[in-house]
Amino acid sequence: MQFLTDRIITLAALFDDLQQHAEWADPLPARQAEQIRALLDATALEQVVQIRLGNVHALPWVYYPYTNEVTELLPLGSVTLKSASLEGEVRGVLLAWLTGNQVSLDSGFEPFWQQIIERASRLKTFAPFNLALTHAPQDSAPVIFIPEQTHASVQGKAGIRYQVAPGASAPYALSVDLLDAWSAPLIVKVHHAGVSLSEARRQLSPDERRQRLDSRLRFLLYKTQRLPHYQQVAQPQTVAELHQLPVLTKQALEQGSPPYGRAMASQAPPSGEVLVSGSSGGKTRYIPYSRDDWQNMIHEAVQTLYDIGLAAGDRVVNTLYGGHMYGGMLTSSQELALMPVEAYTVGQNITPQELVYLHQTFDINTIIGIPSLLDTLLSQAKQIDPQFRIEKVIYGGALWPEHRKEGLIETLGIKTFHSILAANDGAQIGYQSPPLQGVEHYLVDDYNYVEIADDHGNPVADGERGHILLTNWQKFEYPLIRYKIGDVGRIVPQRDGGRVLEFLGRSDGLIILNGRKALYYQQVADVLSEAGIGQLQLTISQKGHQETLQVSIEAPQPLDTQALEQNLQAALPSLRPGDGVSIELLDFRVRVVQVEQLARHPVSGKIRLVEDLRFSRPEEVA
């Protein structure tokens, strides 16, 4: 079952072929043909896997978030199938082959199956549909008899019995089969006590991991090829060929996402959760997740929380932002609810006094939030109660200066102080655990796959700096394929079997001030253009709690910088005290430099629009 998704793709292709060329049904009685047509439903088949076997992206492992353990599902091997009806044979073959077995069929309907085998041989799929017809089962292959499915009101000794409520449609037959005893021998279940999903994945060889990601790509393209945005694009078969696909820009994502467009939406009935995001133009854009997409994201995030250091019995204060369709508090609350921890979801309005009270009353030992809030919150809690201590700090949304972390570790006795790296559109990208710190994060390749690319979307070698491109294997409603998230970074040598990303800040002109989105470069440029200023650069640096945003202008003559500062603050609420960033945390200034003095790219000579000195190495700031 290593590549069950490849088998879903093959069966979907076979179903399409049989629906388009229906002459196979001509010799069959009408009822028999109708029963078989009802099985040719690729969407229902995928739902069978998701509901009865588990998350298709975790398979062959079924993940149990509460215990952080897995059960591995393995095919039995070689099986011989028999049934009294053609419909029973089709059900048995589909389910036995889907679960990874080598299938032989002792059939009374050989002409039908010979036609199916011949049609399947012409399919251009990665996993060929192999079925052998036999009248002499091998001694080593168990014979499995597929009974008929009957309603509970029908009397009989054999077969699955189920009830259908008045007015309801009958369930998809294979979903019922997976509840019945006859199908149980098809799958061997091996429980791995004490082994997490991450550990099970890490135990794969490099070649097995590569093949697994290749299967991820094939399934993603199968799911998205009918979306208007992705019609007639290349269909690479391996991650090594991923660069053949176009880069997805924020502008293109915006145009294909609500409320501006629907080109990246499937035709599935609405389900799941919708989050809100600011777009590259400052407009509101929405991020829909289907129910399956949402559940997959939550389960993968639970594994990330374990990996970063959460453990059974932790008492966790959740200070992430929530409300108005913002995802931070919403997703983290659902994740913590699946874990053996006690959660205190207070949100962004927590006060130092409330934190001290929770510590004194419930002995909380863990806090989750963004650096700009937690830094001040923890420091003030210590001032209120000199006995205040915290064991684990988990943060996201921005990087946390190491010197500030070191001071808090010393005064608060923090043992785990790690970051989760995430994208607003695609959720978790990476996480820290020992020995990583600073800007280094283990990547979660089975959920979000990261490429580092140059300005033209071409991959760069490991160790080279470039744009971060994100491909989400498990989001099919408004999918992200080679999505340019607006950050830069580099892949550094692997450690413990996992890839490591060195995160180096923003690349698209978005300025993050104290962990919250403040403004874009273009917004500043538009205001200053009215004063005839065209060449400018934004620089953000940090000293202690305070961040400094500096607007540098190339001008041949003196300018009234105070007036320019006032104009910018009047036009851009994000630069005013009290609008999400307090005056104590933000120092904003305008300065004038000589012509040609702004920092430029060493190769292209273009002005670096944004210099984020919080993340870059000194030698990279030119």
Coordinates of C-alpha atoms in Angstrom, one line a residue:
M1 CA 0.0 0.0 0.0
Q2 CA 3.0 2.3 -0.2
F3 CA 1.5 4.0 -3.3
L4 CA -2.2 3.4 -2.9
T5 CA -2.7 6.9 -4.4
D6 CA -1.2 5.6 -7.7
R7 CA -3.7 2.7 -7.6
I8 CA -6.6 5.2 -7.1
I9 CA -5.3 7.1 -10.2
T10 CA -5.3 3.8 -12.2
L11 CA -8.8 2.8 -11.2
A12 CA -10.1 6.3 -12.0
A13 CA -8.6 6.1 -15.5
L14 CA -10.2 2.6 -15.9
F15 CA -13.5 3.9 -14.7
D16 CA -13.4 6.8 -17.2
D17 CA -12.6 4.4 -20.0
L18 CA -15.5 2.1 -19.1
Q19 CA -17.9 5.0 -18.8
Q20 CA -16.9 6.4 -22.2
H21 CA -16.9 3.1 -24.0
A22 CA -19.9 1.2 -22.6
E23 CA -20.0 -1.7 -25.1
W24 CA -18.7 -4.0 -22.3
A25 CA -22.3 -3.8 -20.8
D26 CA -24.1 -4.9 -24.0
P27 CA -24.0 -8.6 -23.3
L28 CA -25.0 -8.2 -19.6
P29 CA -28.5 -8.2 -18.1
A30 CA -29.6 -4.6 -17.4
R31 CA -29.6 -5.0 -13.6
Q32 CA -26.1 -6.6 -13.6
A33 CA -24.8 -3.8 -15.8
E34 CA -26.4 -1.2 -13.5
Q35 CA -24.7 -2.7 -10.5
I36 CA -21.3 -2.6 -12.1
R37 CA -21.7 1.0 -13.3
A38 CA -22.5 2.0 -9.7
L39 CA -19.0 0.9 -8.8
L40 CA -17.3 3.1 -11.4
D41 CA -17.1 6.1 -9.2
A42 CA -13.6 7.4 -8.5
T43 CA -14.7 10.1 -6.0
A44 CA -16.6 7.5 -3.9
L45 CA -13.6 5.2 -4.1
E46 CA -11.3 7.9 -2.7
Q47 CA -13.8 8.6 0.1
V48 CA -13.8 4.9 0.9
V49 CA -10.1 5.0 1.5
Q50 CA -10.3 8.3 3.5
I51 CA -13.2 7.0 5.8
R52 CA -12.4 3.3 6.2
L53 CA -8.6 3.1 5.9
G54 CA -7.4 6.6 7.0
N55 CA -5.8 9.7 5.6
V56 CA -4.6 8.7 2.1
H57 CA -1.5 10.8 2.6
A58 CA -0.4 9.1 5.8
L59 CA -0.9 5.6 4.4
P60 CA 0.4 2.9 4.7
W61 CA 0.3 4.3 8.3
V62 CA -2.8 5.1 10.2
Y63 CA -1.9 7.8 12.7
Y64 CA -3.4 8.1 16.2
P65 CA -2.9 11.7 17.4
Y66 CA -3.8 11.0 21.0
T67 CA -1.1 8.4 21.5
N68 CA 1.3 9.7 18.7
E69 CA 1.6 6.1 17.3
V70 CA 0.9 4.4 14.0
T71 CA -0.5 1.2 12.7
E72 CA 1.0 0.1 9.4
L73 CA -1.4 -1.4 6.8
L74 CA 0.2 -4.0 4.5
P75 CA -1.2 -6.1 1.7
L76 CA -1.7 -9.8 2.4
G77 CA 0.2 -10.6 -0.8
S78 CA -1.2 -13.0 -3.4
V79 CA -4.9 -13.8 -3.2
T80 CA -7.4 -15.7 -5.3
L81 CA -11.0 -14.4 -5.4
K82 CA -14.3 -16.2 -6.1
S83 CA -17.9 -15.0 -6.1
A84 CA -21.3 -16.3 -7.2
S85 CA -22.0 -13.1 -9.2
L86 CA -20.1 -10.8 -11.6
E87 CA -20.9 -7.9 -9.4
G88 CA -19.3 -9.7 -6.5
E89 CA -16.2 -10.4 -8.6
V90 CA -15.9 -6.8 -9.6
R91 CA -16.2 -5.6 -5.9
G92 CA -13.6 -8.2 -4.8
V93 CA -11.1 -7.4 -7.6
L94 CA -11.4 -3.6 -7.1
L95 CA -10.8 -3.8 -3.3
A96 CA -8.1 -6.5 -3.4
W97 CA -6.1 -4.7 -6.1
L98 CA -6.6 -1.3 -4.5
T99 CA -5.1 -2.5 -1.2
G100 CA -2.0 -3.6 -2.9
N101 CA -2.5 -7.4 -3.4
Q102 CA -1.6 -9.5 -6.4
V103 CA -5.0 -10.7 -7.6
S104 CA -6.0 -14.0 -9.3
L105 CA -9.7 -14.5 -10.1
D106 CA -11.5 -17.8 -10.5
S107 CA -14.2 -16.4 -12.6
G108 CA -17.4 -17.7 -14.3
F109 CA -17.4 -14.5 -16.5
E110 CA -14.1 -14.8 -18.4
P111 CA -15.2 -12.9 -21.5
F112 CA -16.1 -9.9 -19.5
W113 CA -12.7 -9.9 -17.6
Q114 CA -10.7 -10.5 -20.8
Q115 CA -12.2 -7.3 -22.2
I116 CA -11.4 -5.4 -19.0
I117 CA -7.8 -6.7 -18.9
E118 CA -7.3 -5.7 -22.5
R119 CA -8.7 -2.2 -21.9
A120 CA -6.6 -1.8 -18.8
S121 CA -3.4 -2.7 -20.7
R122 CA -3.9 0.4 -22.9
L123 CA -4.0 2.8 -19.9
K124 CA -1.1 5.1 -19.5
T125 CA -0.8 5.1 -15.8
F126 CA 2.1 4.7 -13.4
A127 CA 0.7 1.6 -11.6
P128 CA -0.5 -1.0 -14.2
F129 CA -3.7 -2.8 -13.5
N130 CA -2.7 -6.5 -13.2
L131 CA -5.2 -9.3 -12.9
A132 CA -4.7 -13.0 -13.6
L133 CA -7.6 -15.3 -14.5
T134 CA -7.2 -18.8 -13.1
H135 CA -9.1 -22.1 -12.5
A136 CA -6.4 -23.6 -10.4
P137 CA -5.6 -21.4 -7.3
Q138 CA -2.1 -21.6 -6.1
D139 CA -1.6 -23.4 -2.8
S140 CA 0.2 -20.4 -1.3
A141 CA -2.6 -18.0 -2.2
P142 CA -5.6 -18.0 0.1
V143 CA -9.0 -18.2 -1.6
I144 CA -11.4 -15.4 -0.6
F145 CA -15.1 -15.7 -1.4
I146 CA -16.9 -12.4 -1.9
P147 CA -20.5 -12.7 -0.7
E148 CA -23.5 -10.8 -1.9
Q149 CA -24.6 -7.6 -0.3
T150 CA -28.2 -7.8 1.1
H151 CA -30.6 -5.4 2.9
A152 CA -31.1 -6.3 6.5
S153 CA -34.8 -7.1 5.8
V154 CA -33.8 -9.9 3.4
Q155 CA -33.3 -13.3 5.0
G156 CA -30.2 -15.3 4.1
K157 CA -27.2 -16.9 5.5
A158 CA -24.4 -15.2 3.5
G159 CA -23.5 -11.7 2.7
I160 CA -23.2 -8.2 4.2
R161 CA -26.5 -6.8 5.6
Y162 CA -27.1 -3.1 5.9
Q163 CA -30.1 -0.9 6.4
V164 CA -30.9 2.2 4.3
A165 CA -33.0 4.9 5.9
P166 CA -36.2 5.8 4.1
G167 CA -35.4 8.2 1.3
A168 CA -31.7 7.8 1.6
S169 CA -29.5 6.5 -1.2
A170 CA -27.6 3.2 -0.9
P171 CA -24.0 3.4 0.3
Y172 CA -21.2 2.9 -2.1
A173 CA -20.7 -0.9 -2.2
L174 CA -16.9 -0.9 -1.4
S175 CA -17.5 1.2 1.7
V176 CA -19.8 -1.5 3.0
D177 CA -17.4 -4.2 2.0
L178 CA -14.6 -2.8 4.2
L179 CA -16.9 -3.2 7.1
D180 CA -17.4 -6.9 6.4
A181 CA -15.3 -9.9 7.6
W182 CA -14.6 -11.1 4.1
S183 CA -12.3 -8.1 3.3
A184 CA -10.3 -8.2 6.6
P185 CA -7.7 -10.8 5.3
L186 CA -6.8 -8.4 2.5
I187 CA -4.9 -6.1 4.9
V188 CA -2.3 -7.1 7.5
K189 CA -2.2 -4.6 10.4
V190 CA 1.0 -4.1 12.3
H191 CA 0.9 -1.7 15.2
H192 CA 4.1 0.2 16.0
A193 CA 3.9 1.1 19.7
G194 CA 6.0 4.1 20.6
V195 CA 6.6 5.0 16.9
S196 CA 5.2 8.4 15.7
L197 CA 4.2 9.1 12.1
S198 CA 7.3 11.3 11.7
E199 CA 9.6 8.5 13.0
A200 CA 7.9 6.0 10.6
R201 CA 8.6 8.3 7.7
R202 CA 12.2 8.9 8.8
Q203 CA 12.8 5.2 8.9
L204 CA 12.3 5.0 5.2
S205 CA 15.5 4.9 3.0
P206 CA 16.4 8.0 1.0
D207 CA 15.2 6.1 -2.2
E208 CA 11.9 5.2 -0.5
R209 CA 11.3 8.8 0.6
R210 CA 12.0 10.0 -2.9
Q211 CA 9.5 7.5 -4.4
R212 CA 6.9 8.5 -1.7
L213 CA 7.2 12.1 -2.6
D214 CA 7.0 11.3 -6.3
S215 CA 3.7 9.5 -5.7
R216 CA 2.5 12.7 -3.8
L217 CA 3.1 14.8 -6.9
R218 CA 1.3 12.4 -9.2
F219 CA -1.8 12.4 -7.0
L220 CA -1.7 16.2 -6.6
L221 CA -1.7 16.6 -10.4
Y222 CA -4.5 14.0 -10.8
K223 CA -6.6 15.9 -8.3
T224 CA -6.0 19.4 -9.9
Q225 CA -5.8 18.6 -13.6
R226 CA -9.5 19.4 -14.1
L227 CA -9.3 22.8 -12.3
P228 CA -9.5 25.7 -14.9
H229 CA -6.2 27.1 -13.7
Y230 CA -4.3 23.9 -14.1
Q231 CA -5.7 22.6 -17.4
Q232 CA -3.1 21.9 -20.1
V233 CA -0.1 22.2 -17.8
A234 CA 2.8 19.7 -17.8
Q235 CA 2.3 16.4 -15.9
P236 CA 5.7 15.5 -14.4
Q237 CA 5.9 12.1 -12.7
T238 CA 8.6 12.8 -10.2
V239 CA 9.6 15.6 -7.8
A240 CA 12.9 16.0 -9.8
E241 CA 10.7 17.2 -12.6
L242 CA 8.6 19.5 -10.4
H243 CA 10.3 22.6 -11.9
Q244 CA 8.5 21.9 -15.2
L245 CA 5.3 23.4 -13.6
P246 CA 4.9 27.2 -13.5
V247 CA 5.5 29.3 -10.5
L248 CA 2.3 30.3 -8.7
T249 CA 2.5 34.0 -7.8
K250 CA 0.4 35.7 -5.2
Q251 CA -1.3 37.7 -8.0
A252 CA -2.3 34.5 -9.8
L253 CA -3.5 32.9 -6.6
E254 CA -5.6 36.0 -5.9
Q255 CA -7.1 36.0 -9.3
G256 CA -8.2 32.4 -8.9
S257 CA -9.4 32.7 -5.4
P258 CA -12.6 34.3 -3.9
P259 CA -13.9 36.9 -4.1
Y260 CA -11.9 37.7 -7.2
G261 CA -12.2 34.3 -9.0
R262 CA -12.9 30.6 -8.8
A263 CA -10.4 29.2 -11.3
M264 CA -8.7 27.1 -8.6
A265 CA -11.9 25.6 -7.2
S266 CA -13.2 22.1 -7.7
Q267 CA -16.9 21.4 -8.4
A268 CA -17.2 19.4 -5.1
P269 CA -20.0 20.4 -2.7
P270 CA -18.8 23.1 -0.2
S271 CA -17.3 21.7 3.0
G272 CA -14.6 22.4 5.5
E273 CA -13.4 25.8 6.8
V274 CA -12.6 29.2 5.1
L275 CA -9.9 31.4 6.5
V276 CA -9.0 35.0 5.6
S277 CA -5.8 36.4 4.3
G278 CA -4.4 39.7 3.2
S279 CA -3.3 39.6 -0.5
S280 CA -0.4 41.2 -2.2
G281 CA -2.4 44.2 -3.0
G282 CA -3.7 44.7 0.5
K283 CA -7.2 43.4 -0.4
T284 CA -9.0 40.7 1.5
R285 CA -8.7 37.2 0.1
Y286 CA -10.2 33.9 1.4
I287 CA -8.5 30.5 1.8
P288 CA -11.1 27.7 1.5
Y289 CA -10.2 24.2 2.8
S290 CA -12.4 21.3 2.0
R291 CA -13.3 19.0 4.9
D292 CA -10.6 16.5 4.0
D293 CA -8.0 19.2 3.3
W294 CA -8.8 20.7 6.7
Q295 CA -8.6 17.4 8.6
N296 CA -5.3 16.4 6.9
M297 CA -3.8 19.8 7.8
I298 CA -4.9 19.4 11.5
H299 CA -3.5 15.8 11.8
E300 CA -0.2 16.8 10.2
A301 CA 0.0 19.8 12.5
V302 CA -0.5 17.6 15.6
Q303 CA 2.5 15.6 14.6
T304 CA 4.5 18.8 14.2
L305 CA 3.5 19.9 17.7
Y306 CA 4.8 16.6 19.1
D307 CA 8.0 16.9 17.1
I308 CA 8.6 20.4 18.4
G309 CA 8.4 19.3 22.0
L310 CA 4.7 19.1 23.3
A311 CA 4.1 16.0 25.4
A312 CA 1.3 14.2 27.2
G313 CA 0.3 16.1 30.4
D314 CA 1.4 19.5 29.2
R315 CA -0.8 22.5 30.3
V316 CA -0.8 24.9 27.4
V317 CA -1.8 28.5 27.3
N318 CA -2.8 29.4 23.7
T319 CA -2.3 33.1 22.9
L320 CA -2.6 33.0 19.1
Y321 CA -4.8 35.4 17.3
G322 CA -8.4 34.4 16.6
G323 CA -11.7 35.7 15.4
H324 CA -12.8 37.2 12.1
M325 CA -11.8 34.0 10.2
Y326 CA -8.2 34.3 11.2
G327 CA -6.6 30.8 11.4
G328 CA -4.1 30.9 14.3
M329 CA -6.3 30.3 17.3
L330 CA -8.8 28.2 15.3
T331 CA -6.4 25.7 14.0
S332 CA -4.2 25.4 17.1
S333 CA -7.2 24.9 19.3
Q334 CA -8.4 22.0 17.2
E335 CA -4.9 20.5 17.1
L336 CA -4.5 20.7 20.9
A337 CA -8.0 19.1 21.3
L338 CA -6.7 15.9 19.7
M339 CA -3.7 15.7 22.0
P340 CA -3.4 14.5 25.6
V341 CA -2.7 18.0 26.8
E342 CA -4.8 20.5 28.8
A343 CA -5.4 23.7 26.8
Y344 CA -6.2 27.2 28.0
T345 CA -7.3 29.2 24.9
V346 CA -7.1 32.8 25.9
G347 CA -6.1 34.5 22.6
Q348 CA -4.3 37.6 21.9
N349 CA -5.9 39.7 24.6
I350 CA -4.2 37.9 27.5
T351 CA -2.7 40.2 30.2
P352 CA 0.4 39.5 32.3
Q353 CA -1.9 39.3 35.3
E354 CA -4.0 36.6 33.7
L355 CA -0.9 34.6 32.7
V356 CA 0.4 34.8 36.3
Y357 CA -3.0 33.7 37.6
L358 CA -3.1 30.7 35.3
H359 CA 0.4 29.7 36.4
Q360 CA -0.5 30.0 40.1
T361 CA -3.8 28.3 39.7
F362 CA -3.2 25.5 37.2
D363 CA 0.6 25.3 37.1
I364 CA 0.7 25.9 33.3
N365 CA 4.0 24.9 31.8
T366 CA 3.7 25.8 28.1
I367 CA 2.7 28.9 26.1
I368 CA 2.1 29.3 22.4
G369 CA 2.0 32.7 20.6
I370 CA 3.9 35.2 18.5
P371 CA 7.2 36.7 19.6
S372 CA 6.0 40.4 19.8
L373 CA 3.3 39.4 22.3
L374 CA 5.2 36.7 24.2
D375 CA 8.4 38.7 24.8
T376 CA 6.6 41.5 26.6
L377 CA 4.0 39.2 28.2
L378 CA 6.6 36.8 29.8
S379 CA 8.9 39.6 30.9
Q380 CA 6.0 41.4 32.7
A381 CA 4.7 38.2 34.2
K382 CA 8.1 37.7 35.8
Q383 CA 8.0 41.3 37.2
I384 CA 4.6 40.6 38.8
D385 CA 5.6 37.3 40.2
P386 CA 9.3 36.6 40.8
Q387 CA 8.4 32.9 41.1
F388 CA 6.9 32.8 37.6
R389 CA 8.5 30.1 35.4
I390 CA 7.6 28.4 32.1
E391 CA 9.0 25.2 30.8
K392 CA 8.1 25.4 27.0
V393 CA 7.6 28.3 24.6
I394 CA 6.4 27.6 21.1
Y395 CA 6.1 30.5 18.7
G396 CA 5.4 31.4 15.1
G397 CA 4.6 34.3 12.8
A398 CA 8.1 35.8 13.1
L399 CA 11.6 35.0 14.1
W400 CA 12.7 35.7 17.7
P401 CA 16.2 37.3 18.2
E402 CA 18.5 34.8 19.9
H403 CA 19.8 37.3 22.5
R404 CA 16.2 37.9 23.7
K405 CA 15.6 34.2 23.9
E406 CA 18.7 33.6 25.9
G407 CA 17.7 36.2 28.4
L408 CA 14.2 34.7 28.9
I409 CA 15.7 31.2 29.1
E410 CA 17.9 32.3 32.0
T411 CA 15.3 34.2 33.9
L412 CA 12.3 31.8 33.3
G413 CA 14.0 28.4 33.3
I414 CA 12.7 27.6 29.8
K415 CA 13.8 24.2 28.6
T416 CA 12.0 24.1 25.1
F417 CA 12.1 27.3 23.1
H418 CA 11.2 26.5 19.5
S419 CA 9.6 27.9 16.4
I420 CA 7.0 26.6 13.9
L421 CA 7.4 28.1 10.4
A422 CA 4.1 28.4 8.6
A423 CA 2.6 30.2 5.6
N424 CA -0.7 32.0 5.8
D425 CA -2.1 30.1 2.7
G426 CA -0.6 26.7 3.3
A427 CA -0.1 26.1 7.1
Q428 CA 3.0 24.4 8.6
I429 CA 6.2 24.4 6.6
G430 CA 8.8 23.4 9.2
Y431 CA 9.7 23.3 12.9
Q432 CA 12.6 23.4 15.3
S433 CA 13.8 20.8 17.7
P434 CA 17.3 20.1 19.0
P435 CA 19.8 20.9 17.8
L436 CA 18.2 23.5 15.5
Q437 CA 17.8 27.1 16.6
G438 CA 17.8 30.6 15.1
V439 CA 16.6 30.5 11.5
E440 CA 16.9 26.8 10.9
H441 CA 13.8 24.5 10.6
Y442 CA 13.2 20.9 9.8
L443 CA 11.0 20.7 6.8
V444 CA 7.7 18.7 6.8
D445 CA 8.1 17.4 3.3
D446 CA 5.1 15.0 3.5
Y447 CA 2.8 18.0 3.9
N448 CA 4.4 21.1 2.4
Y449 CA 7.3 20.5 0.0
V450 CA 9.8 23.4 -0.3
E451 CA 11.9 24.3 -3.3
I452 CA 14.5 27.1 -3.4
A453 CA 14.4 28.9 -6.8
D454 CA 16.0 31.8 -8.6
D455 CA 14.1 34.8 -9.9
H456 CA 13.0 32.8 -13.0
G457 CA 11.6 29.8 -11.0
N458 CA 14.6 27.6 -11.7
P459 CA 15.8 25.4 -8.8
V460 CA 19.1 26.4 -7.2
A461 CA 21.6 24.1 -5.5
D462 CA 21.4 23.3 -1.9
G463 CA 23.2 26.0 0.1
E464 CA 22.3 28.8 -2.3
R465 CA 19.9 31.5 -1.3
G466 CA 16.7 32.0 -3.3
H467 CA 12.9 32.3 -3.3
I468 CA 10.9 29.8 -1.2
L469 CA 8.4 27.9 -3.4
L470 CA 5.7 25.8 -1.6
T471 CA 3.9 22.8 -3.0
N472 CA 1.2 21.5 -0.6
W473 CA 0.5 17.8 -1.3
Q474 CA -2.7 17.7 0.8
K475 CA -4.7 20.8 -0.3
F476 CA -6.8 20.2 -3.3
E477 CA -9.4 23.0 -3.0
Y478 CA -7.5 26.2 -4.2
P479 CA -4.2 24.2 -4.3
L480 CA -0.7 25.6 -3.9
I481 CA 1.8 24.3 -6.5
R482 CA 5.2 26.0 -6.6
Y483 CA 3.6 28.9 -4.7
K484 CA 6.0 31.8 -4.2
I485 CA 5.2 32.7 -0.6
G486 CA 7.3 35.9 -0.6
D487 CA 10.2 34.6 1.6
V488 CA 13.8 33.8 0.9
G489 CA 15.9 31.0 2.3
R490 CA 18.3 28.2 1.6
I491 CA 18.4 24.4 2.1
V492 CA 21.3 23.3 4.3
P493 CA 22.8 19.8 4.7
Q494 CA 20.3 17.2 5.9
R495 CA 20.3 16.2 9.6
D496 CA 18.7 13.0 11.0
G497 CA 17.3 12.1 7.7
G498 CA 15.4 15.4 7.2
R499 CA 15.8 18.4 5.1
V500 CA 16.6 21.7 6.9
L501 CA 15.5 25.2 5.7
E502 CA 17.4 28.3 6.7
F503 CA 14.7 31.0 6.7
L504 CA 16.1 34.4 5.6
G505 CA 13.1 36.7 5.6
R506 CA 10.8 38.4 3.1
S507 CA 11.4 38.9 -0.6
D508 CA 8.2 40.5 -1.8
G509 CA 8.2 43.8 -0.1
L510 CA 5.9 42.8 2.8
I511 CA 7.1 44.3 6.1
I512 CA 6.3 42.3 9.2
L513 CA 6.5 44.5 12.3
N514 CA 6.6 42.7 15.7
G515 CA 5.0 39.6 14.3
R516 CA 2.1 41.3 12.6
K517 CA 1.6 42.3 8.9
A518 CA 2.1 46.0 8.7
L519 CA 2.5 47.2 5.1
Y520 CA 4.0 46.6 1.7
Y521 CA 6.8 48.4 0.0
Q522 CA 4.5 49.5 -2.8
Q523 CA 2.2 51.3 -0.4
V524 CA 5.1 53.4 0.8
A525 CA 6.3 54.0 -2.7
D526 CA 2.8 55.1 -3.8
V527 CA 2.7 57.7 -1.1
L528 CA 6.2 59.1 -1.8
S529 CA 5.6 59.1 -5.6
E530 CA 3.3 62.1 -5.1
A531 CA 6.3 64.0 -3.8
G532 CA 8.3 63.0 -6.9
I533 CA 10.4 60.4 -5.2
G534 CA 11.0 57.2 -7.2
Q535 CA 14.1 55.5 -5.7
L536 CA 13.7 54.3 -2.1
Q537 CA 14.5 51.4 0.1
L538 CA 12.9 50.0 3.3
T539 CA 15.2 48.7 6.0
I540 CA 14.0 47.0 9.2
S541 CA 16.3 46.2 12.1
Q542 CA 15.9 45.3 15.8
K543 CA 17.5 46.2 19.0
G544 CA 16.0 44.7 22.1
H545 CA 12.2 44.9 22.0
Q546 CA 12.3 47.8 19.5
E547 CA 12.3 47.4 15.7
T548 CA 13.3 50.3 13.5
L549 CA 11.7 50.8 10.1
Q550 CA 13.8 53.2 8.0
V551 CA 12.8 54.7 4.7
S552 CA 15.9 55.6 2.7
I553 CA 15.6 57.9 -0.3
E554 CA 18.0 58.7 -3.1
A555 CA 17.8 62.4 -3.8
P556 CA 20.2 64.9 -5.3
Q557 CA 18.9 67.7 -3.0
P558 CA 17.8 68.0 0.6
L559 CA 14.3 67.0 1.5
D560 CA 12.0 67.8 4.4
T561 CA 12.2 64.3 6.0
Q562 CA 9.9 65.3 8.9
A563 CA 7.2 66.3 6.5
L564 CA 7.6 63.0 4.6
E565 CA 7.3 61.0 7.8
Q566 CA 4.1 62.9 8.7
N567 CA 2.7 62.2 5.2
L568 CA 3.4 58.5 5.4
Q569 CA 1.9 58.2 8.9
A570 CA -1.2 60.1 7.7
A571 CA -1.6 57.8 4.7
L572 CA -0.6 54.5 6.2
P573 CA -2.4 53.6 9.5
S574 CA 0.0 50.8 10.1
L575 CA 2.7 53.3 10.9
R576 CA 0.7 55.1 13.6
P577 CA 1.0 54.3 17.3
G578 CA -2.0 52.4 18.5
D579 CA -2.7 50.7 15.2
G580 CA -1.4 47.2 16.0
V581 CA 2.2 48.5 16.7
S582 CA 2.9 50.6 19.8
I583 CA 5.4 53.5 19.7
E584 CA 7.5 51.7 22.3
L585 CA 8.0 48.8 19.8
L586 CA 8.4 50.7 16.6
D587 CA 10.9 53.4 15.7
F588 CA 10.0 54.9 12.3
R589 CA 12.1 57.4 10.4
V590 CA 12.9 58.7 6.9
R591 CA 16.5 59.5 5.8
V592 CA 18.0 60.9 2.6
V593 CA 21.1 59.4 1.0
Q594 CA 23.2 60.4 -2.0
V595 CA 22.3 59.2 -5.4
E596 CA 23.5 55.6 -6.1
Q597 CA 24.0 54.9 -2.3
L598 CA 21.1 52.5 -1.8
A599 CA 22.1 48.9 -1.4
R600 CA 21.9 47.1 -4.8
H601 CA 21.9 43.5 -5.9
P602 CA 25.6 42.6 -6.7
V603 CA 24.7 41.0 -10.1
S604 CA 21.7 42.8 -11.5
G605 CA 22.4 46.2 -9.9
K606 CA 18.8 46.5 -9.0
I607 CA 17.9 48.3 -5.7
R608 CA 17.0 45.9 -2.9
L609 CA 13.6 47.1 -2.1
V610 CA 13.6 45.7 1.4
E611 CA 16.6 45.0 3.6
D612 CA 15.5 42.9 6.6
L613 CA 18.6 43.0 8.8
R614 CA 16.9 40.9 11.5
F615 CA 17.4 37.7 9.5
S616 CA 20.3 38.2 7.1
R617 CA 23.9 37.3 7.7
P618 CA 26.2 40.3 8.0
E619 CA 28.1 39.4 4.9
E620 CA 24.9 39.3 2.8
V621 CA 23.9 42.9 3.6
A622 CA 25.7 44.9 1.0

